[in-house]
Amino acid sequence: MPAQYVQYKRIKFPCGYNSVESLQVAENEFQVRDDDIFNVTYPKSGTVWMIEILSLILNEGNPVLNQSVLNSLRAPWFTTQLGLETAHDLPSPRLLTCHLPVQIFPKAFFRSKAKVVYTLRDPRDVLVSYYHFSKMCIPFGEPKSFNHFFESFLNGEVLFGSWFDHITGWLKLKGKSNIFFITYERLQQDLRGSVEHLCRFLGKELDEAAITSVVQNASFEAMQKNNMCNSTMLPKEVMDQEKGTFLRKGICGDWKTHFTVAQSECFDRAYQEKMQDLKEIFPWQPG
Ligand code: A3P
């Protein structure tokens, strides 16, 4: 946990961009349009990947926008002051991004026809990715050690709160026709099929060539080369590229090279305890 953060309704947010005022506006006053598409995640679950996929789908596979406009301008983080202004000026249909837990998501969404795409990932890989990201992303605060971060993550003492609460909160809305759940693992396993599924959810008809373009331009390699989404354009005070790489490994199961046997057992116990009421079958299922 960094020394400084913004706290809003018991959830801690990185400071610098977020403020209590901007979060209040996002929750209570944000004007949701019926054709808005929200890209929602817990951190390190594939947020930026999904921005690329959705942005490409909305542009019928044409990569020009993805290659020429920063992702934060294409899919603004509307919980920040700057993101709110960008979102306000965007033409419809808007693509919007956030890590908000469901209980503080814009109230107006629940009275609208807007859509949410919620991406979730094996929490052990989220933890590892979050640990490395916190080393390079200054507002997140450098972790004292992997073990310290491991414990903070399990206790929900990290920015954006507990992974377990975020996931169980959002999954309560499963079954609603305007909310689409997908896993990072599914994207990895079958990106083309996932894109086709997303197109159906969004009511977009893309031909084979357009879908191929989405898949190619949203590949890890293509994104690594694209400065509009690989985070290299961020200032050093925000993202220290000497301390890591945002598009780090992009694989499933990296936790196996980080967790000790004891940590793995500890994680499984915590997972079973915190997720016991959930009937959902995930591609990972620790324990
Ligand atoms: P790793 O740190 O495990 O590599 P977020 O955007 O939510 O912060 O998530 C970042 C994670 O998604 C990073 O994971 C990053 O490498 C991964 N990622 C981003 N784009 C990807 C892609 N096209 N294919 C696979 N993984 C991707």
Tab-separated table of C-alpha atoms and ligand atoms in Angstrom:
chain	number	residue	atom	x	y	z
A	1	MET	CA	0.000	0.000	0.000
A	2	PRO	CA	1.455	3.380	-0.930
A	3	ALA	CA	1.970	6.019	1.778
A	4	GLN	CA	-0.634	8.216	0.091
A	5	TYR	CA	-3.931	7.160	-1.387
A	6	VAL	CA	-7.488	8.389	-1.832
A	7	GLN	CA	-10.164	6.629	0.170
A	8	TYR	CA	-13.742	6.541	-1.050
A	9	LYS	CA	-16.396	4.425	0.675
A	10	ARG	CA	-13.759	2.203	2.304
A	11	ILE	CA	-11.979	1.472	-1.011
A	12	LYS	CA	-8.491	2.871	-1.533
A	13	PHE	CA	-7.582	4.408	-4.889
A	14	PRO	CA	-4.227	5.607	-6.220
A	15	CYS	CA	-3.865	9.327	-5.778
A	16	GLY	CA	-2.721	11.757	-8.410
A	17	TYR	CA	-5.571	11.011	-10.765
A	18	ASN	CA	-8.478	9.997	-8.560
A	19	SER	CA	-10.032	12.259	-5.963
A	20	VAL	CA	-12.982	11.886	-3.626
A	21	GLU	CA	-14.821	14.479	-5.753
A	22	SER	CA	-14.198	12.673	-9.059
A	23	LEU	CA	-15.251	9.354	-7.526
A	24	GLN	CA	-18.373	10.926	-6.110
A	25	VAL	CA	-19.253	12.331	-9.520
A	26	ALA	CA	-18.547	8.975	-11.186
A	27	GLU	CA	-20.860	7.171	-8.775
A	28	ASN	CA	-23.696	9.662	-8.416
A	29	GLU	CA	-23.726	12.085	-11.310
A	30	PHE	CA	-22.103	10.362	-14.267
A	31	GLN	CA	-24.505	10.528	-17.191
A	32	VAL	CA	-24.673	7.095	-18.700
A	33	ARG	CA	-25.771	6.823	-22.318
A	34	ASP	CA	-27.752	3.777	-23.437
A	35	ASP	CA	-25.054	2.825	-25.940
A	36	ASP	CA	-22.120	3.154	-23.514
A	37	ILE	CA	-19.840	0.135	-23.170
A	38	PHE	CA	-18.035	-0.184	-19.845
A	39	ASN	CA	-14.819	-2.182	-19.626
A	40	VAL	CA	-14.672	-3.230	-15.965
A	41	THR	CA	-11.963	-5.233	-14.208
A	42	TYR	CA	-10.084	-5.721	-10.990
A	43	PRO	CA	-6.515	-4.445	-11.663
A	44	LYS	CA	-4.168	-6.669	-13.663
A	45	SER	CA	-6.920	-8.830	-15.108
A	46	GLY	CA	-6.533	-7.768	-18.748
A	47	THR	CA	-8.012	-4.246	-18.699
A	48	VAL	CA	-5.777	-2.784	-21.377
A	49	TRP	CA	-6.075	-5.915	-23.505
A	50	MET	CA	-9.866	-5.593	-23.411
A	51	ILE	CA	-9.624	-1.897	-24.334
A	52	GLU	CA	-7.748	-2.915	-27.495
A	53	ILE	CA	-10.224	-5.686	-28.333
A	54	LEU	CA	-13.327	-3.548	-27.808
A	55	SER	CA	-11.838	-0.536	-29.532
A	56	LEU	CA	-10.977	-2.670	-32.569
A	57	ILE	CA	-14.441	-4.257	-32.629
A	58	LEU	CA	-16.094	-0.817	-32.512
A	59	ASN	CA	-13.906	0.198	-35.470
A	60	GLU	CA	-14.743	-2.936	-37.495
A	61	GLY	CA	-11.174	-4.213	-37.142
A	62	ASN	CA	-9.571	-1.050	-38.509
A	63	PRO	CA	-6.433	-0.499	-36.359
A	64	VAL	CA	-5.808	3.147	-37.296
A	65	LEU	CA	-7.429	4.600	-34.166
A	66	ASN	CA	-5.717	2.073	-31.876
A	67	GLN	CA	-2.383	2.957	-33.456
A	68	SER	CA	-2.796	6.721	-33.370
A	69	VAL	CA	-4.805	7.611	-30.240
A	70	LEU	CA	-3.778	6.788	-26.666
A	71	ASN	CA	-5.922	4.112	-25.024
A	72	SER	CA	-6.765	6.507	-22.182
A	73	LEU	CA	-8.391	8.813	-24.726
A	74	ARG	CA	-10.169	6.013	-26.572
A	75	ALA	CA	-11.509	4.396	-23.397
A	76	PRO	CA	-11.235	6.993	-20.617
A	77	TRP	CA	-10.903	6.195	-16.929
A	78	PHE	CA	-13.996	8.120	-15.934
A	79	THR	CA	-13.317	7.928	-12.170
A	80	THR	CA	-10.587	10.548	-12.661
A	81	GLN	CA	-11.146	14.248	-13.317
A	82	LEU	CA	-9.355	14.069	-16.663
A	83	GLY	CA	-11.167	10.876	-17.630
A	84	LEU	CA	-14.540	12.435	-16.765
A	85	GLU	CA	-13.827	15.352	-19.097
A	86	THR	CA	-12.616	13.056	-21.879
A	87	ALA	CA	-15.679	10.821	-21.493
A	88	HIS	CA	-17.999	13.801	-21.577
A	89	ASP	CA	-16.635	14.891	-24.963
A	90	LEU	CA	-16.500	11.456	-26.598
A	91	PRO	CA	-18.965	10.693	-29.393
A	92	SER	CA	-21.262	7.690	-28.937
A	93	PRO	CA	-20.889	4.803	-28.635
A	94	ARG	CA	-18.398	5.431	-25.858
A	95	LEU	CA	-15.951	2.920	-24.479
A	96	LEU	CA	-15.286	3.602	-20.774
A	97	THR	CA	-12.878	1.954	-18.357
A	98	CYS	CA	-12.767	1.468	-14.591
A	99	HIS	CA	-11.803	-0.825	-11.729
A	100	LEU	CA	-14.847	0.135	-9.655
A	101	PRO	CA	-16.392	-2.413	-7.336
A	102	VAL	CA	-20.068	-2.901	-8.136
A	103	GLN	CA	-21.316	-1.045	-5.048
A	104	ILE	CA	-19.840	2.254	-6.255
A	105	PHE	CA	-20.430	1.825	-9.975
A	106	PRO	CA	-22.379	4.713	-11.628
A	107	LYS	CA	-25.928	4.601	-10.320
A	108	ALA	CA	-27.306	5.684	-13.687
A	109	PHE	CA	-25.995	2.486	-15.295
A	110	PHE	CA	-28.628	0.440	-13.476
A	111	ARG	CA	-31.420	2.489	-15.065
A	112	SER	CA	-29.879	2.317	-18.559
A	113	LYS	CA	-29.380	-0.107	-21.435
A	114	ALA	CA	-25.604	0.435	-21.364
A	115	LYS	CA	-23.391	-2.659	-21.361
A	116	VAL	CA	-20.596	-3.925	-19.123
A	117	VAL	CA	-17.827	-6.291	-20.177
A	118	TYR	CA	-16.277	-7.670	-16.985
A	119	THR	CA	-12.965	-9.531	-17.384
A	120	LEU	CA	-11.627	-11.685	-14.591
A	121	ARG	CA	-8.383	-13.621	-14.217
A	122	ASP	CA	-6.869	-16.336	-12.050
A	123	PRO	CA	-6.285	-14.356	-8.827
A	124	ARG	CA	-2.852	-15.921	-8.349
A	125	ASP	CA	-1.723	-14.465	-11.682
A	126	VAL	CA	-3.435	-11.188	-10.789
A	127	LEU	CA	-1.410	-11.110	-7.569
A	128	VAL	CA	1.893	-11.714	-9.382
A	129	SER	CA	1.129	-9.182	-12.099
A	130	TYR	CA	-0.013	-6.648	-9.471
A	131	TYR	CA	3.216	-7.139	-7.505
A	132	HIS	CA	5.410	-6.400	-10.550
A	133	PHE	CA	3.205	-3.534	-11.670
A	134	SER	CA	3.384	-1.894	-8.208
A	135	LYS	CA	7.169	-1.844	-8.501
A	136	MET	CA	7.050	0.286	-11.631
A	137	CYS	CA	3.859	2.298	-11.220
A	138	ILE	CA	4.810	4.992	-8.711
A	139	PRO	CA	1.313	5.864	-7.323
A	140	PHE	CA	0.835	2.205	-6.342
A	141	GLY	CA	3.843	2.231	-3.993
A	142	GLU	CA	6.706	-0.245	-4.211
A	143	PRO	CA	5.918	-3.455	-2.279
A	144	LYS	CA	8.224	-4.249	0.659
A	145	SER	CA	8.628	-7.850	-0.523
A	146	PHE	CA	6.712	-10.470	-2.476
A	147	ASN	CA	5.579	-12.127	0.728
A	148	HIS	CA	4.370	-8.843	2.183
A	149	PHE	CA	2.404	-8.118	-0.993
A	150	PHE	CA	1.033	-11.676	-0.976
A	151	GLU	CA	-0.413	-11.145	2.495
A	152	SER	CA	-1.755	-7.682	1.672
A	153	PHE	CA	-3.518	-9.083	-1.400
A	154	LEU	CA	-5.160	-11.900	0.571
A	155	ASN	CA	-6.289	-9.415	3.231
A	156	GLY	CA	-7.638	-6.990	0.638
A	157	GLU	CA	-5.175	-4.327	1.808
A	158	VAL	CA	-4.260	-3.212	-1.693
A	159	LEU	CA	-5.515	-0.424	-3.920
A	160	PHE	CA	-9.003	-1.111	-5.286
A	161	GLY	CA	-9.692	-3.420	-2.338
A	162	SER	CA	-10.138	-7.155	-2.131
A	163	TRP	CA	-10.110	-9.215	-5.333
A	164	PHE	CA	-12.554	-11.596	-3.677
A	165	ASP	CA	-15.057	-8.843	-2.864
A	166	HIS	CA	-14.744	-7.319	-6.341
A	167	ILE	CA	-15.432	-10.611	-8.079
A	168	THR	CA	-18.218	-11.824	-5.793
A	169	GLY	CA	-19.858	-8.381	-5.941
A	170	TRP	CA	-19.945	-8.236	-9.716
A	171	LEU	CA	-20.872	-11.893	-10.156
A	172	LYS	CA	-24.113	-11.258	-8.282
A	173	LEU	CA	-25.247	-9.545	-11.503
A	174	LYS	CA	-24.579	-12.628	-13.635
A	175	GLY	CA	-27.522	-13.418	-15.866
A	176	LYS	CA	-28.348	-9.797	-16.682
A	177	SER	CA	-28.469	-9.441	-20.445
A	178	ASN	CA	-26.369	-6.262	-20.477
A	179	ILE	CA	-23.432	-7.701	-18.513
A	180	PHE	CA	-20.895	-10.011	-20.138
A	181	PHE	CA	-18.356	-11.968	-18.098
A	182	ILE	CA	-15.197	-13.314	-19.685
A	183	THR	CA	-11.912	-14.616	-18.329
A	184	TYR	CA	-8.355	-13.714	-19.273
A	185	GLU	CA	-7.762	-17.450	-19.629
A	186	ARG	CA	-10.536	-17.773	-22.222
A	187	LEU	CA	-9.054	-14.859	-24.177
A	188	GLN	CA	-5.704	-16.652	-24.132
A	189	GLN	CA	-7.174	-19.968	-25.147
A	190	ASP	CA	-9.441	-18.753	-27.928
A	191	LEU	CA	-9.111	-15.085	-28.804
A	192	ARG	CA	-11.000	-15.441	-32.078
A	193	GLY	CA	-13.947	-17.223	-30.449
A	194	SER	CA	-13.936	-14.626	-27.661
A	195	VAL	CA	-14.015	-11.784	-30.185
A	196	GLU	CA	-16.942	-13.439	-32.003
A	197	HIS	CA	-18.773	-13.816	-28.704
A	198	LEU	CA	-18.107	-10.167	-27.789
A	199	CYS	CA	-19.370	-9.053	-31.210
A	200	ARG	CA	-22.646	-10.880	-30.618
A	201	PHE	CA	-22.983	-9.312	-27.170
A	202	LEU	CA	-22.338	-5.841	-28.598
A	203	GLY	CA	-24.577	-6.375	-31.617
A	204	LYS	CA	-21.667	-5.827	-34.020
A	205	GLU	CA	-21.442	-7.829	-37.228
A	206	LEU	CA	-17.850	-8.138	-38.357
A	207	ASP	CA	-16.768	-10.169	-41.387
A	208	GLU	CA	-13.982	-12.747	-41.216
A	209	ALA	CA	-11.260	-10.292	-42.291
A	210	ALA	CA	-12.311	-7.745	-39.667
A	211	ILE	CA	-12.257	-10.400	-36.944
A	212	THR	CA	-8.808	-11.516	-38.105
A	213	SER	CA	-7.631	-7.927	-37.816
A	214	VAL	CA	-9.002	-7.632	-34.262
A	215	VAL	CA	-7.195	-10.837	-33.281
A	216	GLN	CA	-3.901	-9.744	-34.886
A	217	ASN	CA	-3.902	-6.206	-33.555
A	218	ALA	CA	-4.878	-7.284	-30.035
A	219	SER	CA	-2.110	-9.901	-29.846
A	220	PHE	CA	0.494	-9.489	-27.118
A	221	GLU	CA	3.191	-8.874	-29.743
A	222	ALA	CA	1.187	-6.229	-31.608
A	223	MET	CA	0.330	-4.469	-28.357
A	224	GLN	CA	3.970	-4.513	-27.225
A	225	LYS	CA	4.869	-2.591	-30.402
A	226	ASN	CA	1.984	-0.130	-30.100
A	227	ASN	CA	2.977	2.935	-28.049
A	228	MET	CA	-0.696	3.896	-27.807
A	229	CYS	CA	-1.304	1.002	-25.411
A	230	ASN	CA	2.033	-0.266	-24.064
A	231	SER	CA	2.290	2.473	-21.392
A	232	THR	CA	5.653	3.765	-22.606
A	233	MET	CA	4.124	7.205	-23.229
A	234	LEU	CA	3.394	7.705	-19.531
A	235	PRO	CA	5.755	10.062	-17.677
A	236	LYS	CA	8.476	8.580	-15.481
A	237	GLU	CA	6.829	10.012	-12.345
A	238	VAL	CA	3.922	7.674	-13.075
A	239	MET	CA	5.460	4.641	-14.756
A	240	ASP	CA	9.153	3.921	-14.300
A	241	GLN	CA	10.053	1.835	-17.345
A	242	GLU	CA	13.435	1.012	-15.774
A	243	LYS	CA	11.676	-0.922	-13.018
A	244	GLY	CA	9.597	-3.158	-15.238
A	245	THR	CA	7.448	-3.526	-18.326
A	246	PHE	CA	3.705	-3.023	-18.354
A	247	LEU	CA	3.148	-5.751	-20.962
A	248	ARG	CA	5.285	-8.038	-18.834
A	249	LYS	CA	4.743	-11.711	-19.759
A	250	GLY	CA	1.136	-12.020	-20.840
A	251	ILE	CA	0.813	-15.684	-19.883
A	252	CYS	CA	-1.356	-17.898	-17.681
A	253	GLY	CA	0.132	-19.622	-14.657
A	254	ASP	CA	3.095	-17.349	-13.912
A	255	TRP	CA	2.159	-17.695	-10.225
A	256	LYS	CA	3.823	-21.129	-10.326
A	257	THR	CA	7.235	-19.463	-10.690
A	258	HIS	CA	6.535	-17.097	-7.769
A	259	PHE	CA	4.554	-18.942	-5.071
A	260	THR	CA	6.280	-21.228	-2.572
A	261	VAL	CA	4.451	-24.447	-1.681
A	262	ALA	CA	3.409	-22.833	1.618
A	263	GLN	CA	2.069	-19.741	-0.163
A	264	SER	CA	0.178	-21.903	-2.631
A	265	GLU	CA	-1.473	-23.852	0.203
A	266	CYS	CA	-2.244	-20.661	2.095
A	267	PHE	CA	-3.813	-19.142	-1.030
A	268	ASP	CA	-5.960	-22.238	-1.636
A	269	ARG	CA	-7.284	-22.157	1.933
A	270	ALA	CA	-8.141	-18.458	1.704
A	271	TYR	CA	-9.739	-18.928	-1.718
A	272	GLN	CA	-11.938	-21.787	-0.536
A	273	GLU	CA	-13.025	-19.860	2.502
A	274	LYS	CA	-13.804	-16.604	0.700
A	275	MET	CA	-15.365	-18.122	-2.413
A	276	GLN	CA	-17.290	-20.973	-0.794
A	277	ASP	CA	-20.743	-19.554	-1.557
A	278	LEU	CA	-19.985	-19.106	-5.234
A	279	LYS	CA	-21.157	-21.936	-7.467
A	280	GLU	CA	-19.204	-20.570	-10.444
A	281	ILE	CA	-16.679	-22.879	-12.148
A	282	PHE	CA	-13.597	-20.917	-13.216
A	283	PRO	CA	-10.815	-22.075	-15.552
A	284	TRP	CA	-8.406	-22.053	-12.613
A	285	GLN	CA	-10.078	-23.547	-9.481
A	286	PRO	CA	-7.230	-23.645	-6.982
A	287	GLY	CA	-7.285	-26.287	-4.314
B	1	A3P	P1	1.330	-9.815	-16.787
B	1	A3P	O1	1.862	-8.826	-15.799
B	1	A3P	O2	1.043	-11.145	-16.157
B	1	A3P	O3	2.178	-9.938	-18.008
B	1	A3P	P2	-4.193	-4.783	-16.799
B	1	A3P	O4	-4.334	-4.211	-18.162
B	1	A3P	O5	-5.502	-5.145	-16.160
B	1	A3P	O6	-3.331	-3.942	-15.948
B	1	A3P	O7	-3.491	-6.205	-16.959
B	1	A3P	C1	-2.145	-6.295	-17.357
B	1	A3P	C2	-1.841	-7.755	-17.619
B	1	A3P	O8	-2.468	-8.158	-18.851
B	1	A3P	C3	-0.331	-7.977	-17.789
B	1	A3P	O9	-0.093	-9.288	-17.296
B	1	A3P	C4	-0.208	-7.889	-19.293
B	1	A3P	O10	0.960	-8.459	-19.807
B	1	A3P	C5	-1.461	-8.655	-19.718
B	1	A3P	N1	-1.826	-8.402	-21.125
B	1	A3P	C6	-2.069	-7.222	-21.717
B	1	A3P	N2	-2.299	-7.386	-23.032
B	1	A3P	C7	-2.207	-8.712	-23.282
B	1	A3P	C8	-2.329	-9.512	-24.454
B	1	A3P	N3	-2.576	-8.996	-25.655
B	1	A3P	N4	-2.166	-10.854	-24.337
B	1	A3P	C9	-1.902	-11.401	-23.135
B	1	A3P	N5	-1.760	-10.696	-21.982
B	1	A3P	C10	-1.910	-9.360	-22.052
